[in-house]
Protein backbone atom coordinates (compact mmCIF):
# COMPACT_ATOMS: atom_id res chain seq x y z
CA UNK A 1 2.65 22.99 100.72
CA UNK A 2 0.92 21.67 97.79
CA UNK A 3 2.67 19.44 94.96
CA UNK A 4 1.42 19.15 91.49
CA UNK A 5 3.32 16.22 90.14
CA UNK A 6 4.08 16.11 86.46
CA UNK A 7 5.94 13.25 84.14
CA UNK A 8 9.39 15.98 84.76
CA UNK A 9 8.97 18.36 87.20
CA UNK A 10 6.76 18.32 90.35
CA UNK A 11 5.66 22.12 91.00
CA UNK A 12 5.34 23.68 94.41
CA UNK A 13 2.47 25.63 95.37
CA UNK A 14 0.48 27.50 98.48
CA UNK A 15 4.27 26.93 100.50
CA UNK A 16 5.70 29.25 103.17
CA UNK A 17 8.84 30.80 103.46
CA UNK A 18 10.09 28.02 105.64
CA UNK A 19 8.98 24.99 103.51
CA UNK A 20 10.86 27.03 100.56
CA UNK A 21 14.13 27.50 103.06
CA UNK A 22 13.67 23.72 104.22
CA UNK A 23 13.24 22.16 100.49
CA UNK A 24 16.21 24.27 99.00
CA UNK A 25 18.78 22.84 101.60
CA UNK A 26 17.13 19.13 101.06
CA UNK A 27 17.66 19.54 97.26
CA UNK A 28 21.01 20.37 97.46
CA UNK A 29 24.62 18.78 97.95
CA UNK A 30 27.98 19.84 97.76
CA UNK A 31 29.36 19.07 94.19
CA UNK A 32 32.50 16.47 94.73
CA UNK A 33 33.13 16.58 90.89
CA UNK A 34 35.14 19.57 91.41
CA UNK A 35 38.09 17.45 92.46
CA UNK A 36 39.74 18.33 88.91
CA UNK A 37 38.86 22.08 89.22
CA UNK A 38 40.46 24.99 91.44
CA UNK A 39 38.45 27.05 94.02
CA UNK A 40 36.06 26.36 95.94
CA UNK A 41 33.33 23.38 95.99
CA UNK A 42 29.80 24.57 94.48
CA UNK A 43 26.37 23.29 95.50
CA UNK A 44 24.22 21.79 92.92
CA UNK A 45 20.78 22.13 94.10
CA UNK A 46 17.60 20.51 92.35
CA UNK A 47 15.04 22.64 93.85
CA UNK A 48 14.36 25.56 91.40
CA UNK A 49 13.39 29.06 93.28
CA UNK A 50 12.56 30.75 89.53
CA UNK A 51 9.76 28.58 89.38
CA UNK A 52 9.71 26.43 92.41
CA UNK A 53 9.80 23.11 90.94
CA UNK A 54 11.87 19.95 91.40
CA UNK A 55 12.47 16.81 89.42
CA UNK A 56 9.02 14.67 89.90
CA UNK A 57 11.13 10.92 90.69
CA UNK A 58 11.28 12.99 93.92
CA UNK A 59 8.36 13.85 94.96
CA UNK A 60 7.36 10.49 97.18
CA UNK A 61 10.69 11.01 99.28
CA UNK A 62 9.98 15.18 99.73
CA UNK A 63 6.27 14.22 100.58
CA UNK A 64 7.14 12.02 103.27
CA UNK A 65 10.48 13.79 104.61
CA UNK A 66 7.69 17.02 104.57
CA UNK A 67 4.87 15.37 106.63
CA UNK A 68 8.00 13.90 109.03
CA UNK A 69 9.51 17.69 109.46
CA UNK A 70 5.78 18.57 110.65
CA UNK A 71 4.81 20.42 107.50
CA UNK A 72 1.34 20.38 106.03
CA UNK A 73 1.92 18.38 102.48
CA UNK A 74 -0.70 17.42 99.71
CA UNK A 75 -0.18 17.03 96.36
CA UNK A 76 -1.83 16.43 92.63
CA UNK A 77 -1.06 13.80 90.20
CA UNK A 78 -1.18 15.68 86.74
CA UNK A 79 -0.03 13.05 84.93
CA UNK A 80 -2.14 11.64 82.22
CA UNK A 81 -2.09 8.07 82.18
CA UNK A 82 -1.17 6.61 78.17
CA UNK A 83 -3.15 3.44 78.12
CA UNK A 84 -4.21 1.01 81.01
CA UNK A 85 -2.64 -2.05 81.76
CA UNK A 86 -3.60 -5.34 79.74
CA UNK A 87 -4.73 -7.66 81.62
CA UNK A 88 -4.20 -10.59 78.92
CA UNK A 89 -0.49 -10.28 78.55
CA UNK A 90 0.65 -13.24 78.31
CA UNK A 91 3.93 -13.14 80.66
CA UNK A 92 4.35 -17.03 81.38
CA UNK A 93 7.91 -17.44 79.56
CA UNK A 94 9.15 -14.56 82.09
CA UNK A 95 10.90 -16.01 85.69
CA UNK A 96 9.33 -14.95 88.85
CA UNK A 97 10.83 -12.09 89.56
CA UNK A 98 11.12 -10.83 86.55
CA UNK A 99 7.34 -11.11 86.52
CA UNK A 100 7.34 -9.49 89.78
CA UNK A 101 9.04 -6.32 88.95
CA UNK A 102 6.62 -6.17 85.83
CA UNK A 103 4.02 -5.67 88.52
CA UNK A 104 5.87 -3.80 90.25
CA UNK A 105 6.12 -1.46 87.86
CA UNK A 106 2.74 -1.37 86.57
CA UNK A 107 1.45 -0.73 90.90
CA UNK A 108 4.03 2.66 90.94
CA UNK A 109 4.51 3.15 87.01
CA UNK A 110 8.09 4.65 87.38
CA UNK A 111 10.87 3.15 89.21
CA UNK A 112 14.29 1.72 89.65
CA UNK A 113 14.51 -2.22 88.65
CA UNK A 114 18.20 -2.94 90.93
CA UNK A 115 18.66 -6.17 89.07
CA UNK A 116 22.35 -8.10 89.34
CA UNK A 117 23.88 -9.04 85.93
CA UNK A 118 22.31 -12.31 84.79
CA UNK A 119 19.06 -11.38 85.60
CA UNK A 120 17.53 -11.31 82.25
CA UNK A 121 16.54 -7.14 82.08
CA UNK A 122 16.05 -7.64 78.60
CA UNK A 123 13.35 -10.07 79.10
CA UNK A 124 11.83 -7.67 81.84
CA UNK A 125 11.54 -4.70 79.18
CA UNK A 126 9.63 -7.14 76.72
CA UNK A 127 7.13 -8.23 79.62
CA UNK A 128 6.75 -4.51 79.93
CA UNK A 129 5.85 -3.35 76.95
CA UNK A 130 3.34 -6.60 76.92
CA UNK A 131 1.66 -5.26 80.14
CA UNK A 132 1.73 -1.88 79.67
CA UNK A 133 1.00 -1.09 75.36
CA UNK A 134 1.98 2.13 74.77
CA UNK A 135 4.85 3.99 72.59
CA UNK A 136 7.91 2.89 74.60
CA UNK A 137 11.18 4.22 74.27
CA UNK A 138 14.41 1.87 75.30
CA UNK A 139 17.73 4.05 75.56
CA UNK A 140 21.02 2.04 75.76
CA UNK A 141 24.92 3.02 76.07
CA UNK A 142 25.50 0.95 73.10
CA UNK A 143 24.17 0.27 69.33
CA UNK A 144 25.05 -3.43 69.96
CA UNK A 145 22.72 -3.10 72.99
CA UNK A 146 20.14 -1.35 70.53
CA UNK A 147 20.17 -4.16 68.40
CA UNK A 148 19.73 -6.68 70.66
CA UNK A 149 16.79 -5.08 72.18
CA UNK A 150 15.09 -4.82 69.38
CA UNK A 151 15.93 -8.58 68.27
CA UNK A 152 14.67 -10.14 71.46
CA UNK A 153 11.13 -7.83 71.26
CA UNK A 154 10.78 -8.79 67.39
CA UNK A 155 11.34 -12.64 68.09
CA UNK A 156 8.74 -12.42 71.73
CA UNK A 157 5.73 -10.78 69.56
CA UNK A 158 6.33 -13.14 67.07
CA UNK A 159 6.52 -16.11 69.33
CA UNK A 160 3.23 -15.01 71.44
CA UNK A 161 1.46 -13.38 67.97
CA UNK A 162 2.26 -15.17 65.55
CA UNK A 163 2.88 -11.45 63.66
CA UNK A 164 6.04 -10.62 62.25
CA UNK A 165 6.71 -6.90 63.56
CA UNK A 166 9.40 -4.29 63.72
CA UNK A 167 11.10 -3.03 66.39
CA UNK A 168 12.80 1.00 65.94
CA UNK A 169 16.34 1.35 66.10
CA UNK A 170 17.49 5.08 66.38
CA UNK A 171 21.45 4.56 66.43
CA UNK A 172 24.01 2.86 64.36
CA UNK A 173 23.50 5.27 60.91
CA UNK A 174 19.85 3.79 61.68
CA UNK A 175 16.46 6.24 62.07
CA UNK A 176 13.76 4.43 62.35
CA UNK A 177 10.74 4.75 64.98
CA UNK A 178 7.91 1.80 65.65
CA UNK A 179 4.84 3.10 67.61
CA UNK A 180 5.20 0.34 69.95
CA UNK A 181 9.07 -0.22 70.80
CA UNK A 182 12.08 1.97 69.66
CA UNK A 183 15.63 1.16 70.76
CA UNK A 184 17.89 4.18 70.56
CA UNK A 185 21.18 4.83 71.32
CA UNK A 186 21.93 7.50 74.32
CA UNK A 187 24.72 8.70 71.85
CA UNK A 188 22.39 9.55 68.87
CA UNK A 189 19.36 11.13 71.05
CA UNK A 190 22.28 13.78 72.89
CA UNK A 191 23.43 14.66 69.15
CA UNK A 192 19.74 15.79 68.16
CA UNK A 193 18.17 17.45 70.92
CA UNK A 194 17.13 20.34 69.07
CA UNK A 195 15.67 18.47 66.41
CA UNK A 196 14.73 14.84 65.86
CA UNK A 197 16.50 13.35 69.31
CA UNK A 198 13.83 15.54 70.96
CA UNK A 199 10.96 14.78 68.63
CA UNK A 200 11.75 10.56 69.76
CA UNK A 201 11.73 11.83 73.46
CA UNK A 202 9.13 13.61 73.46
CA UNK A 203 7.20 11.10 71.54
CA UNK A 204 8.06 8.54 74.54
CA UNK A 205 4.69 7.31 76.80
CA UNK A 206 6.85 5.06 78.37
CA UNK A 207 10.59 5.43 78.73
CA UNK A 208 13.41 2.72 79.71
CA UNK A 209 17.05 3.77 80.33
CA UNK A 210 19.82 0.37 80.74
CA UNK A 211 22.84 1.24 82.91
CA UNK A 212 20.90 3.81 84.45
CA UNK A 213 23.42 4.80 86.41
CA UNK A 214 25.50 6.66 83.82
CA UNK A 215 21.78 8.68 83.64
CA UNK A 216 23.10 12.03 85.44
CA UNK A 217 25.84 12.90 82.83
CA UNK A 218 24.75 16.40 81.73
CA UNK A 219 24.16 15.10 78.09
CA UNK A 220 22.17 12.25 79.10
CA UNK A 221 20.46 13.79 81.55
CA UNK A 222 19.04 16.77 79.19
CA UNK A 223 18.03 14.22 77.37
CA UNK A 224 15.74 12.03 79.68
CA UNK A 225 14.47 16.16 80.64
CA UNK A 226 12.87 15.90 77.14
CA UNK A 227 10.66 13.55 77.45
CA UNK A 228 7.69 15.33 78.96
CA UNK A 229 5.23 12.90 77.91
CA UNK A 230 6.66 9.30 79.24
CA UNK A 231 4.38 8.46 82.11
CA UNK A 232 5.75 5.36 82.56
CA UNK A 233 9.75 6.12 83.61
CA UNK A 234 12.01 2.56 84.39
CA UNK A 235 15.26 2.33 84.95
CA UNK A 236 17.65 -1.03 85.05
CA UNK A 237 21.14 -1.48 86.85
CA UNK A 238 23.34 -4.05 88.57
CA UNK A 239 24.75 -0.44 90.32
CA UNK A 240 22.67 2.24 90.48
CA UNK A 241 23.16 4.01 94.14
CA UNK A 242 27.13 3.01 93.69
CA UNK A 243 27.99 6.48 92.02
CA UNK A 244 30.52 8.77 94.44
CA UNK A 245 30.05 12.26 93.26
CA UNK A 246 26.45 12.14 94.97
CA UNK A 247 24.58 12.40 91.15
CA UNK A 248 22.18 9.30 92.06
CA UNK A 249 19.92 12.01 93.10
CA UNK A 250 19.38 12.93 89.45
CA UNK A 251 18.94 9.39 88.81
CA UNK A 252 16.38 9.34 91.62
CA UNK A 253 14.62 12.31 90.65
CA UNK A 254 14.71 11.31 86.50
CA UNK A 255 13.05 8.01 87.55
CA UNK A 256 12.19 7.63 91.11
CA UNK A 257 13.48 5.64 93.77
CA UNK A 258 14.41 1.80 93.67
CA UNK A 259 11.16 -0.17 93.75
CA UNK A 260 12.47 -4.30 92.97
CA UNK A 261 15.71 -5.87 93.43
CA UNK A 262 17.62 -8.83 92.73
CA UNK A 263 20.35 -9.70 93.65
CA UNK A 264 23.49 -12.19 92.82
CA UNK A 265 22.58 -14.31 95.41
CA UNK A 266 19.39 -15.33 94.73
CA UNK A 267 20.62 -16.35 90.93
CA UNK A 268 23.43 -18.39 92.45
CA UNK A 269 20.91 -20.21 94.50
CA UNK A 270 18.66 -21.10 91.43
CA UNK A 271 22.19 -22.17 89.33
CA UNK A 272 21.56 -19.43 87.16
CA UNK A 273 24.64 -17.56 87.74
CA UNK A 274 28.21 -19.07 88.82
CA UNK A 275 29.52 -17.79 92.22
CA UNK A 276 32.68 -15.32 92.07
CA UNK A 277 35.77 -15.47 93.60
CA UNK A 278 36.55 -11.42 93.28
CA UNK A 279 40.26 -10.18 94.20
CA UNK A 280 40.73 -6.44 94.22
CA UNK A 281 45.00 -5.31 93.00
CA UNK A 282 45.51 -2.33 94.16
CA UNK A 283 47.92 -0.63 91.31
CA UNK A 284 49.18 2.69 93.34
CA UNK A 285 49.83 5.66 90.83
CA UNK A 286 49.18 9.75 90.56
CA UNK A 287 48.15 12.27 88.16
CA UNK A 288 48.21 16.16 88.01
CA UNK A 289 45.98 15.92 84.89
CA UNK A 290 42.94 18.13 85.26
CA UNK A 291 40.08 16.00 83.73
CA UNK A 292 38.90 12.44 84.06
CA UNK A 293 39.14 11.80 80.54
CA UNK A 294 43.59 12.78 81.02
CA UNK A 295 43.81 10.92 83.96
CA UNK A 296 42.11 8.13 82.60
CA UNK A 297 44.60 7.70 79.70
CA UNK A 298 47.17 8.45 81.81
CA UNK A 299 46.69 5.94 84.30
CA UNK A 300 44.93 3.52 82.73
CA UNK A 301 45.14 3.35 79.31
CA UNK A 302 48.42 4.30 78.63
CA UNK A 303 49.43 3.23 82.32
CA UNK A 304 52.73 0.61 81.50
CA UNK A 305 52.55 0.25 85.73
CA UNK A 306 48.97 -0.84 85.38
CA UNK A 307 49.17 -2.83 81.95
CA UNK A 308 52.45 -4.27 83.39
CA UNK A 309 50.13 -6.03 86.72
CA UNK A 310 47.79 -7.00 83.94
CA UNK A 311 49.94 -9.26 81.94
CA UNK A 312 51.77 -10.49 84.76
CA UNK A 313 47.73 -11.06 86.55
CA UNK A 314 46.80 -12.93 82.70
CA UNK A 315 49.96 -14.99 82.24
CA UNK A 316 49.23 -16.70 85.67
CA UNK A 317 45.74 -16.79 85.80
CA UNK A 318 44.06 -20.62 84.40
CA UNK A 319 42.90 -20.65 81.10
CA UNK A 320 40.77 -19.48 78.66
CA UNK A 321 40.47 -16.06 80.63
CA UNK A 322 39.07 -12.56 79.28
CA UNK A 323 40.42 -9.49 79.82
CA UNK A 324 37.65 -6.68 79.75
CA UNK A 325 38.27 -2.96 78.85
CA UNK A 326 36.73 0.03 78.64
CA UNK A 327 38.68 1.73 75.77
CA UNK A 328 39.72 -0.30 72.30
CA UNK A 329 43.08 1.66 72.58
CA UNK A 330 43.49 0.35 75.98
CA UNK A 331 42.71 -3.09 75.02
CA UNK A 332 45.21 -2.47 72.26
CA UNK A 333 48.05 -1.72 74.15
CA UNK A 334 47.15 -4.68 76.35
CA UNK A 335 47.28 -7.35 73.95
CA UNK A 336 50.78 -5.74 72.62
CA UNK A 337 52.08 -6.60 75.99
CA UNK A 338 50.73 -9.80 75.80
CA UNK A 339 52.48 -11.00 72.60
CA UNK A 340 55.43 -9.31 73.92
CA UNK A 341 55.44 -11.19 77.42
């Protein structure tokens, strides 16, 4: 088999009726997400036989798993390269590792950056975009996220310029793109696809997705699908292969495999992070609701079991403490039985 590897899609030529067999059942898993639904379990399968192509993040792990099955495997790189790396960036202010997965990415230009919380990933998609000029895209889960982004890049090109620049912010009632970072909000880009979300994406030399492990939500993952153009493809999470329905593949196949890691350990060596004492309360309940999003309200949000082990949890616990939520309702109803305890 031959594979012509594009930014997207990686497509599959001069292959046998066995290497097509042998890639369809590789590319495939059972879908656990039909837990809510009734009949049977589907397969979800990323190999295409209409066209024979397969997301391009994994084309390293089909080439090898090929060559170890005993097939015959070459391939193309079709991708067009945006700009070359600078070999003047100036990336002194970043730590050592977060130099190191700069480098990283610039040896396999697309990857997974497994980096603990407290690692500094916003510093790491500055030194980037300083190593690797081109029209970079950030997309974040958040517009507070967007905005911070964009602050940190603005104040680094200043600091190491001395220019006063713009960073884009697409998000937030905000549209506005800068040829050398934009910041956009996953929200805003899954609203436009068929007009100006796609335009940004496909826009994109270089793309960066935080919390890339929310990546293989259908809406999101359309989304990162647009941009046929980013040649450089990042990704950043504390979790990324932690998912349970078996969609890391999409995240693996959006951006490639995991290529630099940190982890808690080494922060909490270097006093950069405090060590955790973690205790896991196990809060037993059921549902017969038939999404996530029901159950979710049900037994969380609205869960007066749950909320109950909270406050009891907060009013012994030392103080200050936080209590973190997903929801504002659910933070809402917490606090109510907080004053009321």
């Amino acid at each position: 088999m031959h594979l012509k590897i594009g930014n997207v899609y990686t497509k599959v030529e001069s292959v046998s009726q066995e290497e097509i067999d042998w890639l369809s059942i590789s590319l495939s898993y059972k879908d656990n997400s039909s837990f809510f639904r009734k009949g049977k379990k589907k397969y979800i399968n990323l190999f295409s036989l209409w066209d024979l192509t397969f997301p391009s993040g994994l084309a390293s792990v089909v080439l090898r798993e090929a060559r170890k099955k005993g097939f015959i495997a070459n391939f193309t790189d079709m991708r067009t390269c945006p700009s070359t790396p600078d070999p003047l960036a100036d990336l002194n202010w970043l730590r050592d590792y977060q130099k190191d997965a700069v480098e990283t990415i610039v040896k396999k230009t697309r990857g997974i950056l497994w980096h603990c919380t407290g690692a500094g990933k916003t510093e790491t998609i500055v030194g980037l975009t300083r190593r690797l000029p081109c029209k970079w895209v950030l997309l974040v889960n958040s517009s507070t996220l967007m905005h911070n982004a964009a602050e940190r890049w603005e104040r680094r090109h200043l600091e190491h310029t001395g220019e006063a620049k713009r960073a884009g912010r697409c998000g937030d009632g905000i549209w506005d793109i800068q040829s050398d970072f934009t910041a956009a909000t996953f929200q805003t880009i899954a609203r436009s696809l068929d007009g100006k979300g796609k335009d940004l994406m496909e826009y994109a030399e270089g793309l960066m997705i935080d919390e890339c492990h929310t990546l293989p939500a259908d809406s999101f993952y359309r989304a990162v699908n647009k941009a046929k153009n980013a040649y450089y493809r990042v990704g950043f999470s504390g979790t990324p292969m932690a998912r349970g329905d078996k969609k890391s593949i999409f995240l693996v196949g959006s951006l490639g495999s995991v290529v630099h890691r940190v982890k808690p350990d080494t922060l909490i060596a270097r006093g950069l992070l405090a060590k955790p004492t973690i205790h896991l309360i196990t809060v037993k309940q059921e549902s017969h609701k038939d999404t996530w999003q029901k159950v979710y309200k049900e037994l969380v949000v609205d869960s007066s079991k749950r909320n109950s082990e909270i406050t009891r949890l907060s009013l012994s616990c030392e103080k200050p403490a936080i209590v973190f939520v997903k929801e504002i309702a659910h933070g809402n109803n917490v606090k109510k039985a907080l004053e009321k305890a």
